[in-house]
Amino acid sequence: EGNIEAHVQFARLERCRELCLDQNYRELTLQMQILLQGSLSPLHAFLLELLQLYPGVMQEALPNTSLLQRATAQLEAAIALQSSLAQAWVWELMQFLQVAVNLYHPALHSTAMAAELYARCGRDKDVASMHASRCRVMMLCEMYPEVVRLSDALLEQRELLSPARLCGVLNNAATVRYHLALEAGVSLGASPWESALSLHKECLQVAQAAGLTKMLFFSNANIAILSALLGRPESVRCHMQALAQIPFADS
């Protein structure tokens, strides 16, 4: 019975972690309240404490720099627990916060550490998730050729990615092609532009199927922009109309 309860608690912790990474706080509050009321093992209590360092989780509003300092301090505790999983969660949290304060190169290190630790735990989906995060950070570092290689590799194993992570990779893969074509002065209508448009359309399909409002906004906007550049006014109108139907589009 105790093992069943521990399994349920860990599944709930995993769900909360996904919600934190996706910044989806609607369901998170209830799940966290349930966990806070239970009797947790030292490892599970530590993981719950880590989740509370994600921005927006707790009512107390702290600067991301303060949250990052607290997260970094948790690494020794994770090592003391002798848990590769706990260490992976710390590195994953650190890269999330490092990106928030524009520490992109340290974030690259954190994604690599988290991926290595998740691989040690045999968690292929989490390894792929960290590579997806790495793809985003490399975009922010303007490491465009590296983003092409990594995003293409990730799209070959897309079954390992959640819809939100898959949308992120598709968006990065499309955006990097846009930037490279722009930098190289590739003529409009050439294959890199069509490839970028196709990837944004695929991202839109995934976002629609999964109900990912934020990615619906980005995908429709990006398709409208590319359609305008390529001289396709009907497509521009279609996706501008779609944007108007998204709840937060006006803001």
Coordinates of C-alpha atoms in Angstrom, one line a residue:
E1 CA 0.0 0.0 0.0
G2 CA 2.8 2.4 0.9
N3 CA 4.5 1.7 -2.5
I4 CA 1.2 2.4 -4.3
E5 CA 0.9 5.7 -2.5
A6 CA 4.5 6.6 -3.3
H7 CA 3.9 5.8 -6.9
V8 CA 0.8 8.0 -7.0
Q9 CA 2.8 10.9 -5.4
F10 CA 5.6 10.6 -7.8
A11 CA 3.2 10.6 -10.8
R12 CA 1.6 13.7 -9.4
L13 CA 5.1 15.3 -8.9
E14 CA 5.9 14.5 -12.6
R15 CA 2.7 16.1 -13.7
C16 CA 3.4 19.2 -11.7
R17 CA 6.9 19.4 -13.2
E18 CA 5.4 19.3 -16.7
L19 CA 2.9 22.0 -15.8
C20 CA 5.7 24.2 -14.4
L21 CA 7.9 23.7 -17.5
D22 CA 4.9 24.6 -19.7
Q23 CA 4.0 27.5 -17.4
N24 CA 0.5 26.1 -17.1
Y25 CA -0.6 27.1 -13.6
R26 CA -4.4 26.5 -13.8
E27 CA -4.2 22.8 -13.0
L28 CA -1.0 23.1 -11.0
T29 CA -2.4 24.8 -7.9
L30 CA -4.8 21.9 -7.1
Q31 CA -2.1 19.3 -7.7
M32 CA 0.4 21.1 -5.5
Q33 CA -2.2 21.5 -2.7
I34 CA -2.8 17.7 -2.7
L35 CA 1.0 17.0 -2.5
L36 CA 1.5 19.5 0.3
Q37 CA -1.1 17.8 2.4
G38 CA 0.4 14.3 2.1
S39 CA 3.2 12.5 3.9
L40 CA 6.2 12.5 1.5
S41 CA 9.5 10.6 1.4
P42 CA 12.7 12.7 1.7
L43 CA 13.2 12.5 -2.1
H44 CA 9.6 13.4 -2.9
A45 CA 9.7 16.3 -0.4
F46 CA 12.8 17.6 -2.1
L47 CA 11.3 17.4 -5.5
L48 CA 8.2 19.2 -4.3
E49 CA 10.4 21.9 -2.8
L50 CA 12.2 22.3 -6.2
L51 CA 8.8 22.7 -8.0
Q52 CA 8.0 25.7 -5.7
L53 CA 11.0 27.5 -7.2
Y54 CA 9.5 27.8 -10.6
P55 CA 8.3 31.4 -11.3
G56 CA 4.6 31.8 -10.7
V57 CA 4.1 28.6 -8.6
M58 CA 3.9 30.3 -5.2
Q59 CA 2.0 33.4 -4.2
E60 CA 5.2 35.1 -3.0
A61 CA 6.6 36.9 -6.0
L62 CA 10.4 36.6 -6.1
P63 CA 12.9 37.9 -8.8
N64 CA 14.1 35.2 -11.1
T65 CA 17.7 35.9 -9.9
S66 CA 16.7 35.0 -6.3
L67 CA 15.0 31.9 -7.5
L68 CA 18.1 30.9 -9.5
Q69 CA 20.3 31.4 -6.4
R70 CA 18.0 29.2 -4.4
A71 CA 17.9 26.5 -7.1
T72 CA 21.7 26.5 -7.4
A73 CA 22.0 26.0 -3.7
Q74 CA 19.8 22.9 -3.9
L75 CA 22.4 21.0 -6.0
E76 CA 24.4 19.9 -3.0
A77 CA 21.2 18.6 -1.3
A78 CA 20.4 16.6 -4.5
I79 CA 23.9 15.1 -4.4
A80 CA 23.5 14.2 -0.7
L81 CA 20.3 12.3 -1.6
Q82 CA 22.4 10.2 -4.0
S83 CA 19.7 10.6 -6.6
S84 CA 20.5 11.2 -10.2
L85 CA 16.9 12.1 -10.8
A86 CA 16.9 14.8 -8.1
Q87 CA 20.1 16.2 -9.6
A88 CA 18.5 16.2 -13.1
W89 CA 15.5 18.1 -11.8
V90 CA 17.8 20.7 -10.3
W91 CA 19.8 21.3 -13.5
E92 CA 16.5 21.4 -15.4
L93 CA 15.1 24.1 -13.1
M94 CA 18.4 26.0 -13.3
Q95 CA 18.4 26.1 -17.1
F96 CA 14.8 27.3 -17.0
L97 CA 15.7 30.2 -14.7
Q98 CA 19.0 30.9 -16.5
V99 CA 17.1 31.5 -19.7
A100 CA 14.7 33.8 -17.8
V101 CA 17.6 36.1 -16.8
N102 CA 19.4 35.8 -20.2
L103 CA 22.3 33.6 -19.0
Y104 CA 22.2 31.6 -22.2
H105 CA 25.7 30.0 -22.1
P106 CA 25.3 28.7 -18.5
A107 CA 21.9 27.4 -19.6
L108 CA 23.5 25.3 -22.3
H109 CA 25.7 23.7 -19.7
S110 CA 22.7 23.0 -17.5
T111 CA 20.7 21.4 -20.3
A112 CA 23.7 19.1 -21.0
M113 CA 24.0 18.1 -17.4
A114 CA 20.3 17.4 -17.1
A115 CA 20.3 15.4 -20.3
E116 CA 23.3 13.3 -19.1
L117 CA 21.6 12.6 -15.7
Y118 CA 18.3 11.7 -17.3
A119 CA 20.1 9.3 -19.6
R120 CA 21.7 7.7 -16.6
C121 CA 18.2 7.1 -15.2
G122 CA 17.1 5.6 -18.6
R123 CA 14.5 8.4 -19.2
D124 CA 14.6 8.8 -22.9
K125 CA 11.7 11.2 -23.1
D126 CA 13.3 13.5 -20.6
V127 CA 16.6 13.4 -22.5
A128 CA 14.7 14.4 -25.6
S129 CA 12.9 17.2 -23.7
M130 CA 16.2 18.6 -22.5
H131 CA 17.6 18.5 -26.1
A132 CA 14.5 20.4 -27.1
S133 CA 15.3 23.0 -24.4
R134 CA 18.9 23.1 -25.6
C135 CA 17.6 23.8 -29.1
R136 CA 15.7 26.8 -27.9
V137 CA 18.7 28.1 -25.9
M138 CA 20.9 27.7 -29.0
M139 CA 18.4 29.8 -31.0
L140 CA 18.8 32.6 -28.4
C141 CA 22.6 32.3 -28.8
E142 CA 22.1 32.6 -32.6
M143 CA 23.8 29.3 -33.1
Y144 CA 21.7 28.7 -36.2
P145 CA 23.6 25.8 -38.0
E146 CA 23.7 23.9 -34.7
V147 CA 19.9 24.5 -34.3
V148 CA 19.2 23.0 -37.7
R149 CA 21.2 19.9 -36.9
L150 CA 19.7 19.4 -33.4
S151 CA 16.1 20.2 -34.5
D152 CA 16.3 17.8 -37.5
A153 CA 17.6 15.1 -35.2
L154 CA 14.8 15.7 -32.7
L155 CA 12.1 15.6 -35.3
E156 CA 13.3 12.1 -36.3
Q157 CA 12.3 11.0 -32.8
R158 CA 9.3 13.2 -32.3
E159 CA 7.4 10.4 -30.5
L160 CA 9.6 11.1 -27.5
L161 CA 8.4 14.7 -27.3
S162 CA 5.3 16.1 -25.6
P163 CA 3.1 18.3 -27.9
A164 CA 4.4 21.4 -26.2
R165 CA 8.1 20.4 -26.7
L166 CA 7.4 19.2 -30.3
C167 CA 5.8 22.6 -31.1
G168 CA 8.9 24.3 -29.6
V169 CA 11.2 22.3 -31.8
L170 CA 9.1 22.8 -35.0
N171 CA 9.0 26.6 -34.3
N172 CA 12.8 26.7 -33.8
A173 CA 13.4 24.6 -36.9
A174 CA 11.2 27.0 -38.9
T175 CA 12.6 30.2 -37.4
V176 CA 16.2 29.2 -37.9
R177 CA 15.6 28.5 -41.6
Y178 CA 13.9 31.9 -41.9
H179 CA 17.0 33.7 -40.4
L180 CA 19.5 31.7 -42.4
A181 CA 17.6 32.4 -45.7
L182 CA 17.4 36.1 -44.8
E183 CA 21.1 36.3 -43.9
A184 CA 22.1 34.5 -47.1
G185 CA 19.8 36.6 -49.3
V186 CA 18.0 33.5 -50.6
S187 CA 15.4 34.5 -53.2
L188 CA 11.8 34.4 -52.0
G189 CA 10.0 31.2 -53.0
A190 CA 13.2 29.1 -52.8
S191 CA 13.2 25.9 -50.8
P192 CA 14.4 27.3 -47.4
W193 CA 11.3 29.7 -47.3
E194 CA 8.9 26.9 -48.2
S195 CA 10.6 24.6 -45.7
A196 CA 10.1 27.2 -42.9
L197 CA 6.5 27.7 -43.9
S198 CA 5.8 24.0 -43.9
L199 CA 7.3 23.6 -40.4
H200 CA 5.2 26.4 -39.1
K201 CA 2.1 24.8 -40.6
E202 CA 3.0 21.5 -38.9
C203 CA 3.5 23.3 -35.6
L204 CA 0.0 24.9 -36.0
Q205 CA -1.5 21.4 -36.5
V206 CA 0.1 20.0 -33.4
A207 CA -0.9 23.1 -31.4
Q208 CA -4.5 22.8 -32.6
A209 CA -4.7 19.1 -31.7
A210 CA -3.2 19.7 -28.2
G211 CA -5.1 23.0 -27.5
L212 CA -1.8 25.0 -27.0
T213 CA -3.1 28.6 -27.2
K214 CA 0.3 30.3 -27.0
M215 CA 1.7 28.2 -29.9
L216 CA -1.6 28.8 -31.9
F217 CA -0.8 32.5 -31.7
F218 CA 2.9 32.1 -32.7
S219 CA 2.1 29.7 -35.5
N220 CA -0.7 31.8 -37.1
A221 CA 1.4 34.9 -36.8
N222 CA 4.5 33.3 -38.3
I223 CA 2.5 31.8 -41.2
A224 CA 0.9 35.2 -41.9
I225 CA 4.3 36.9 -42.0
L226 CA 5.8 34.3 -44.3
S227 CA 2.7 34.3 -46.5
A228 CA 3.0 38.1 -46.8
L229 CA 6.7 37.8 -47.8
L230 CA 5.8 35.2 -50.4
G231 CA 3.0 37.2 -51.8
R232 CA 0.0 35.0 -50.7
P233 CA -2.6 37.5 -49.5
E234 CA -5.4 34.8 -49.1
S235 CA -3.2 32.9 -46.6
V236 CA -2.4 36.2 -44.8
R237 CA -6.1 37.0 -44.4
C238 CA -6.9 33.5 -43.2
H239 CA -4.3 33.4 -40.5
M240 CA -4.9 37.0 -39.4
Q241 CA -8.6 36.0 -38.9
A242 CA -7.4 33.0 -36.9
L243 CA -5.3 35.3 -34.7
A244 CA -8.4 37.5 -34.0
Q245 CA -10.1 34.4 -32.6
I246 CA -7.4 33.7 -30.0
P247 CA -8.3 35.0 -26.6
F248 CA -5.2 37.0 -25.8
A249 CA -4.4 38.0 -29.4
D250 CA -5.4 41.7 -28.8
S251 CA -2.9 42.1 -25.9

